[in-house]
Amino acid sequence: MSTEGPAPDSVNDSLQKKIQEILPDEEKREELLTTIRASSESWIGPLPPPRLLEQYNKILPGLAERIVSLTEAQSKHRQHLEKTVVESQVKESYRGQLFLGC
């Protein structure tokens, strides 16, 4: 049995209709909807969605590429650190086994 709520589009449509009733002025209504959309966006992962990367490029050409490059560099750095820690733990474990065998 599914306990899912209403589809996101129907929620947005319902919300837009209510806002339209409360705020008949189209400009103010659009400003409010833009604020609502902006405040409710989120993503999982190191990079923003492509649509947002495109918007970053509109603000400053090449910014999306810089964001991707920084993310790649950070990922490589993190992987290097994790590898170093694992290798260190393996060596430490091996040394411990050597000393226990004496």
Short mmCIF file of N, CA and C in Angstrom, two decimals:
data_model
loop_
_atom_site.label_atom_id
_atom_site.label_comp_id
_atom_site.label_asym_id
_atom_site.label_seq_id
_atom_site.Cartn_x
_atom_site.Cartn_y
_atom_site.Cartn_z
N MET A 1 0.84 -1.18 0.00
CA MET A 1 0.00 0.00 0.00
C MET A 1 0.88 1.24 0.00
N SER A 2 0.66 2.17 -0.89
CA SER A 2 1.47 3.37 -1.03
C SER A 2 0.94 4.49 -0.15
N THR A 3 1.84 5.20 0.49
CA THR A 3 1.45 6.34 1.32
C THR A 3 1.96 7.64 0.73
N GLU A 4 2.16 7.65 -0.58
CA GLU A 4 2.68 8.85 -1.23
C GLU A 4 1.63 9.96 -1.20
N GLY A 5 2.10 11.18 -1.13
CA GLY A 5 1.21 12.34 -1.17
C GLY A 5 0.89 12.71 -2.60
N PRO A 6 0.25 13.85 -2.79
CA PRO A 6 -0.09 14.29 -4.14
C PRO A 6 1.16 14.55 -4.96
N ALA A 7 1.01 14.44 -6.26
CA ALA A 7 2.13 14.67 -7.18
C ALA A 7 2.60 16.11 -7.04
N PRO A 8 3.92 16.35 -7.17
CA PRO A 8 4.45 17.72 -7.01
C PRO A 8 3.78 18.74 -7.92
N ASP A 9 3.46 18.36 -9.16
CA ASP A 9 2.83 19.32 -10.07
C ASP A 9 1.46 19.75 -9.55
N SER A 10 0.68 18.79 -9.01
CA SER A 10 -0.64 19.15 -8.52
C SER A 10 -0.53 20.04 -7.28
N VAL A 11 0.50 19.82 -6.47
CA VAL A 11 0.72 20.70 -5.32
C VAL A 11 1.07 22.09 -5.79
N ASN A 12 1.95 22.19 -6.78
CA ASN A 12 2.32 23.49 -7.32
C ASN A 12 1.12 24.20 -7.92
N ASP A 13 0.28 23.46 -8.68
CA ASP A 13 -0.91 24.05 -9.29
C ASP A 13 -1.85 24.57 -8.21
N SER A 14 -2.05 23.76 -7.18
CA SER A 14 -2.94 24.14 -6.09
C SER A 14 -2.41 25.38 -5.38
N LEU A 15 -1.12 25.40 -5.11
CA LEU A 15 -0.49 26.54 -4.45
C LEU A 15 -0.60 27.79 -5.31
N GLN A 16 -0.37 27.64 -6.60
CA GLN A 16 -0.46 28.80 -7.50
C GLN A 16 -1.87 29.36 -7.54
N LYS A 17 -2.87 28.50 -7.53
CA LYS A 17 -4.27 28.97 -7.54
C LYS A 17 -4.59 29.73 -6.26
N LYS A 18 -4.12 29.22 -5.13
CA LYS A 18 -4.38 29.91 -3.86
C LYS A 18 -3.68 31.26 -3.82
N ILE A 19 -2.45 31.29 -4.30
CA ILE A 19 -1.70 32.55 -4.32
C ILE A 19 -2.38 33.55 -5.26
N GLN A 20 -2.91 33.05 -6.37
CA GLN A 20 -3.59 33.92 -7.32
C GLN A 20 -4.83 34.55 -6.68
N GLU A 21 -5.53 33.78 -5.86
CA GLU A 21 -6.71 34.30 -5.17
C GLU A 21 -6.32 35.39 -4.17
N ILE A 22 -5.22 35.15 -3.46
CA ILE A 22 -4.78 36.08 -2.42
C ILE A 22 -4.12 37.32 -3.02
N LEU A 23 -3.27 37.10 -4.05
CA LEU A 23 -2.53 38.19 -4.68
C LEU A 23 -2.95 38.35 -6.14
N PRO A 24 -3.92 39.18 -6.41
CA PRO A 24 -4.35 39.35 -7.80
C PRO A 24 -3.31 40.07 -8.67
N ASP A 25 -2.43 40.87 -8.06
CA ASP A 25 -1.41 41.59 -8.82
C ASP A 25 -0.38 40.58 -9.35
N GLU A 26 -0.31 40.46 -10.68
CA GLU A 26 0.52 39.44 -11.31
C GLU A 26 2.01 39.61 -10.99
N GLU A 27 2.50 40.83 -10.97
CA GLU A 27 3.92 41.07 -10.71
C GLU A 27 4.30 40.61 -9.29
N LYS A 28 3.49 40.98 -8.31
CA LYS A 28 3.77 40.58 -6.93
C LYS A 28 3.62 39.07 -6.77
N ARG A 29 2.65 38.50 -7.46
CA ARG A 29 2.43 37.05 -7.39
C ARG A 29 3.62 36.30 -7.97
N GLU A 30 4.13 36.76 -9.09
CA GLU A 30 5.28 36.11 -9.72
C GLU A 30 6.52 36.25 -8.84
N GLU A 31 6.68 37.38 -8.20
CA GLU A 31 7.81 37.59 -7.28
C GLU A 31 7.72 36.61 -6.11
N LEU A 32 6.52 36.44 -5.57
CA LEU A 32 6.33 35.50 -4.46
C LEU A 32 6.61 34.07 -4.91
N LEU A 33 6.08 33.69 -6.07
CA LEU A 33 6.31 32.33 -6.58
C LEU A 33 7.80 32.08 -6.83
N THR A 34 8.50 33.07 -7.34
CA THR A 34 9.94 32.94 -7.57
C THR A 34 10.66 32.72 -6.24
N THR A 35 10.26 33.46 -5.22
CA THR A 35 10.86 33.30 -3.90
C THR A 35 10.58 31.91 -3.34
N ILE A 36 9.37 31.44 -3.50
CA ILE A 36 9.00 30.10 -3.02
C ILE A 36 9.81 29.04 -3.74
N ARG A 37 9.92 29.15 -5.06
CA ARG A 37 10.69 28.17 -5.83
C ARG A 37 12.16 28.18 -5.39
N ALA A 38 12.72 29.37 -5.24
CA ALA A 38 14.13 29.49 -4.88
C ALA A 38 14.41 28.95 -3.49
N SER A 39 13.49 29.12 -2.59
CA SER A 39 13.73 28.69 -1.22
C SER A 39 13.47 27.21 -1.01
N SER A 40 12.88 26.54 -1.98
CA SER A 40 12.54 25.13 -1.77
C SER A 40 13.40 24.18 -2.63
N GLU A 41 14.37 24.70 -3.34
CA GLU A 41 15.22 23.85 -4.17
C GLU A 41 16.34 23.24 -3.35
N SER A 42 16.63 22.00 -3.65
CA SER A 42 17.77 21.33 -3.03
C SER A 42 18.21 20.20 -3.95
N TRP A 43 19.41 19.71 -3.71
CA TRP A 43 19.89 18.58 -4.49
C TRP A 43 20.83 17.77 -3.64
N ILE A 44 21.05 16.56 -4.07
CA ILE A 44 21.96 15.67 -3.37
C ILE A 44 23.15 15.45 -4.29
N GLY A 45 24.32 15.58 -3.75
CA GLY A 45 25.52 15.37 -4.54
C GLY A 45 26.40 16.59 -4.54
N PRO A 46 27.57 16.45 -5.08
CA PRO A 46 28.53 17.55 -5.03
C PRO A 46 28.26 18.68 -6.03
N LEU A 47 27.51 18.38 -7.07
CA LEU A 47 27.26 19.39 -8.10
C LEU A 47 25.80 19.81 -8.14
N PRO A 48 25.54 21.08 -8.42
CA PRO A 48 24.16 21.50 -8.63
C PRO A 48 23.64 20.91 -9.94
N PRO A 49 22.32 20.86 -10.11
CA PRO A 49 21.76 20.34 -11.35
C PRO A 49 22.20 21.19 -12.56
N PRO A 50 22.17 20.58 -13.74
CA PRO A 50 22.61 21.29 -14.95
C PRO A 50 21.92 22.64 -15.17
N ARG A 51 20.66 22.73 -14.82
CA ARG A 51 19.93 23.98 -15.00
C ARG A 51 20.57 25.10 -14.19
N LEU A 52 20.99 24.78 -12.97
CA LEU A 52 21.64 25.80 -12.14
C LEU A 52 23.04 26.12 -12.65
N LEU A 53 23.75 25.11 -13.14
CA LEU A 53 25.07 25.38 -13.73
C LEU A 53 24.93 26.34 -14.90
N GLU A 54 23.89 26.13 -15.69
CA GLU A 54 23.64 27.03 -16.83
C GLU A 54 23.39 28.46 -16.34
N GLN A 55 22.66 28.59 -15.25
CA GLN A 55 22.39 29.92 -14.70
C GLN A 55 23.68 30.56 -14.18
N TYR A 56 24.56 29.75 -13.56
CA TYR A 56 25.85 30.28 -13.12
C TYR A 56 26.63 30.82 -14.32
N ASN A 57 26.58 30.10 -15.45
CA ASN A 57 27.28 30.56 -16.65
C ASN A 57 26.72 31.87 -17.18
N LYS A 58 25.42 32.10 -16.99
CA LYS A 58 24.83 33.36 -17.43
C LYS A 58 25.35 34.51 -16.58
N ILE A 59 25.59 34.24 -15.31
CA ILE A 59 26.10 35.27 -14.41
C ILE A 59 27.55 35.59 -14.73
N LEU A 60 28.34 34.52 -14.90
CA LEU A 60 29.76 34.68 -15.21
C LEU A 60 30.17 33.56 -16.15
N PRO A 61 30.41 33.87 -17.43
CA PRO A 61 30.76 32.82 -18.38
C PRO A 61 31.96 31.99 -17.89
N GLY A 62 31.82 30.67 -17.98
CA GLY A 62 32.87 29.76 -17.55
C GLY A 62 32.77 29.35 -16.09
N LEU A 63 31.84 29.93 -15.34
CA LEU A 63 31.72 29.63 -13.92
C LEU A 63 31.31 28.18 -13.68
N ALA A 64 30.46 27.63 -14.51
CA ALA A 64 30.04 26.23 -14.34
C ALA A 64 31.24 25.31 -14.48
N GLU A 65 32.11 25.57 -15.45
CA GLU A 65 33.31 24.75 -15.65
C GLU A 65 34.22 24.85 -14.43
N ARG A 66 34.34 26.04 -13.86
CA ARG A 66 35.16 26.21 -12.67
C ARG A 66 34.58 25.43 -11.50
N ILE A 67 33.26 25.44 -11.35
CA ILE A 67 32.60 24.70 -10.28
C ILE A 67 32.85 23.20 -10.45
N VAL A 68 32.71 22.71 -11.68
CA VAL A 68 32.95 21.29 -11.95
C VAL A 68 34.42 20.94 -11.68
N SER A 69 35.33 21.78 -12.11
CA SER A 69 36.77 21.53 -11.88
C SER A 69 37.10 21.49 -10.40
N LEU A 70 36.55 22.43 -9.64
CA LEU A 70 36.78 22.45 -8.20
C LEU A 70 36.21 21.19 -7.54
N THR A 71 35.06 20.76 -7.99
CA THR A 71 34.43 19.56 -7.44
C THR A 71 35.28 18.33 -7.76
N GLU A 72 35.80 18.26 -8.98
CA GLU A 72 36.66 17.13 -9.35
C GLU A 72 37.94 17.13 -8.51
N ALA A 73 38.53 18.29 -8.33
CA ALA A 73 39.76 18.38 -7.54
C ALA A 73 39.51 17.97 -6.09
N GLN A 74 38.40 18.42 -5.53
CA GLN A 74 38.05 18.07 -4.16
C GLN A 74 37.81 16.57 -4.03
N SER A 75 37.17 15.99 -5.02
CA SER A 75 36.91 14.55 -5.01
C SER A 75 38.21 13.76 -5.07
N LYS A 76 39.13 14.17 -5.94
CA LYS A 76 40.43 13.49 -6.04
C LYS A 76 41.20 13.60 -4.72
N HIS A 77 41.15 14.78 -4.11
CA HIS A 77 41.84 14.99 -2.84
C HIS A 77 41.26 14.08 -1.75
N ARG A 78 39.94 14.03 -1.68
CA ARG A 78 39.28 13.18 -0.68
C ARG A 78 39.63 11.72 -0.89
N GLN A 79 39.62 11.27 -2.15
CA GLN A 79 39.95 9.88 -2.45
C GLN A 79 41.40 9.58 -2.08
N HIS A 80 42.31 10.52 -2.32
CA HIS A 80 43.71 10.34 -1.95
C HIS A 80 43.85 10.19 -0.43
N LEU A 81 43.17 11.06 0.31
CA LEU A 81 43.23 10.98 1.77
C LEU A 81 42.68 9.64 2.28
N GLU A 82 41.55 9.21 1.72
CA GLU A 82 40.96 7.93 2.14
C GLU A 82 41.91 6.78 1.84
N LYS A 83 42.55 6.81 0.69
CA LYS A 83 43.51 5.75 0.33
C LYS A 83 44.68 5.75 1.29
N THR A 84 45.17 6.94 1.63
CA THR A 84 46.30 7.05 2.57
C THR A 84 45.92 6.49 3.93
N VAL A 85 44.73 6.80 4.40
CA VAL A 85 44.28 6.30 5.70
C VAL A 85 44.16 4.78 5.68
N VAL A 86 43.57 4.23 4.65
CA VAL A 86 43.41 2.78 4.56
C VAL A 86 44.77 2.10 4.50
N GLU A 87 45.67 2.61 3.69
CA GLU A 87 47.01 2.01 3.60
C GLU A 87 47.72 2.07 4.95
N SER A 88 47.59 3.17 5.66
CA SER A 88 48.19 3.32 6.97
C SER A 88 47.61 2.31 7.96
N GLN A 89 46.29 2.12 7.91
CA GLN A 89 45.65 1.16 8.81
C GLN A 89 46.09 -0.27 8.51
N VAL A 90 46.28 -0.60 7.24
CA VAL A 90 46.74 -1.93 6.85
C VAL A 90 48.15 -2.16 7.39
N LYS A 91 49.04 -1.16 7.22
CA LYS A 91 50.41 -1.28 7.71
C LYS A 91 50.43 -1.43 9.23
N GLU A 92 49.62 -0.64 9.89
CA GLU A 92 49.55 -0.70 11.36
C GLU A 92 49.05 -2.07 11.82
N SER A 93 48.07 -2.58 11.15
CA SER A 93 47.54 -3.91 11.49
C SER A 93 48.60 -4.98 11.27
N TYR A 94 49.34 -4.88 10.18
CA TYR A 94 50.38 -5.86 9.87
C TYR A 94 51.48 -5.82 10.94
N ARG A 95 51.89 -4.61 11.33
CA ARG A 95 52.91 -4.47 12.37
C ARG A 95 52.43 -5.09 13.69
N GLY A 96 51.17 -4.88 13.99
CA GLY A 96 50.60 -5.44 15.21
C GLY A 96 50.65 -6.95 15.20
N GLN A 97 50.37 -7.55 14.02
CA GLN A 97 50.42 -9.01 13.91
C GLN A 97 51.86 -9.51 14.07
N LEU A 98 52.83 -8.78 13.55
CA LEU A 98 54.23 -9.16 13.68
C LEU A 98 54.66 -9.18 15.15
N PHE A 99 54.28 -8.14 15.88
CA PHE A 99 54.68 -8.04 17.27
C PHE A 99 53.97 -9.06 18.15
N LEU A 100 52.74 -9.43 17.80
CA LEU A 100 52.02 -10.43 18.57
C LEU A 100 52.63 -11.81 18.36
N GLY A 101 53.24 -12.02 17.21
CA GLY A 101 53.83 -13.31 16.90
C GLY A 101 55.17 -13.54 17.58
N CYS A 102 55.77 -12.51 18.17
CA CYS A 102 57.09 -12.66 18.81
C CYS A 102 57.02 -13.43 20.10
#
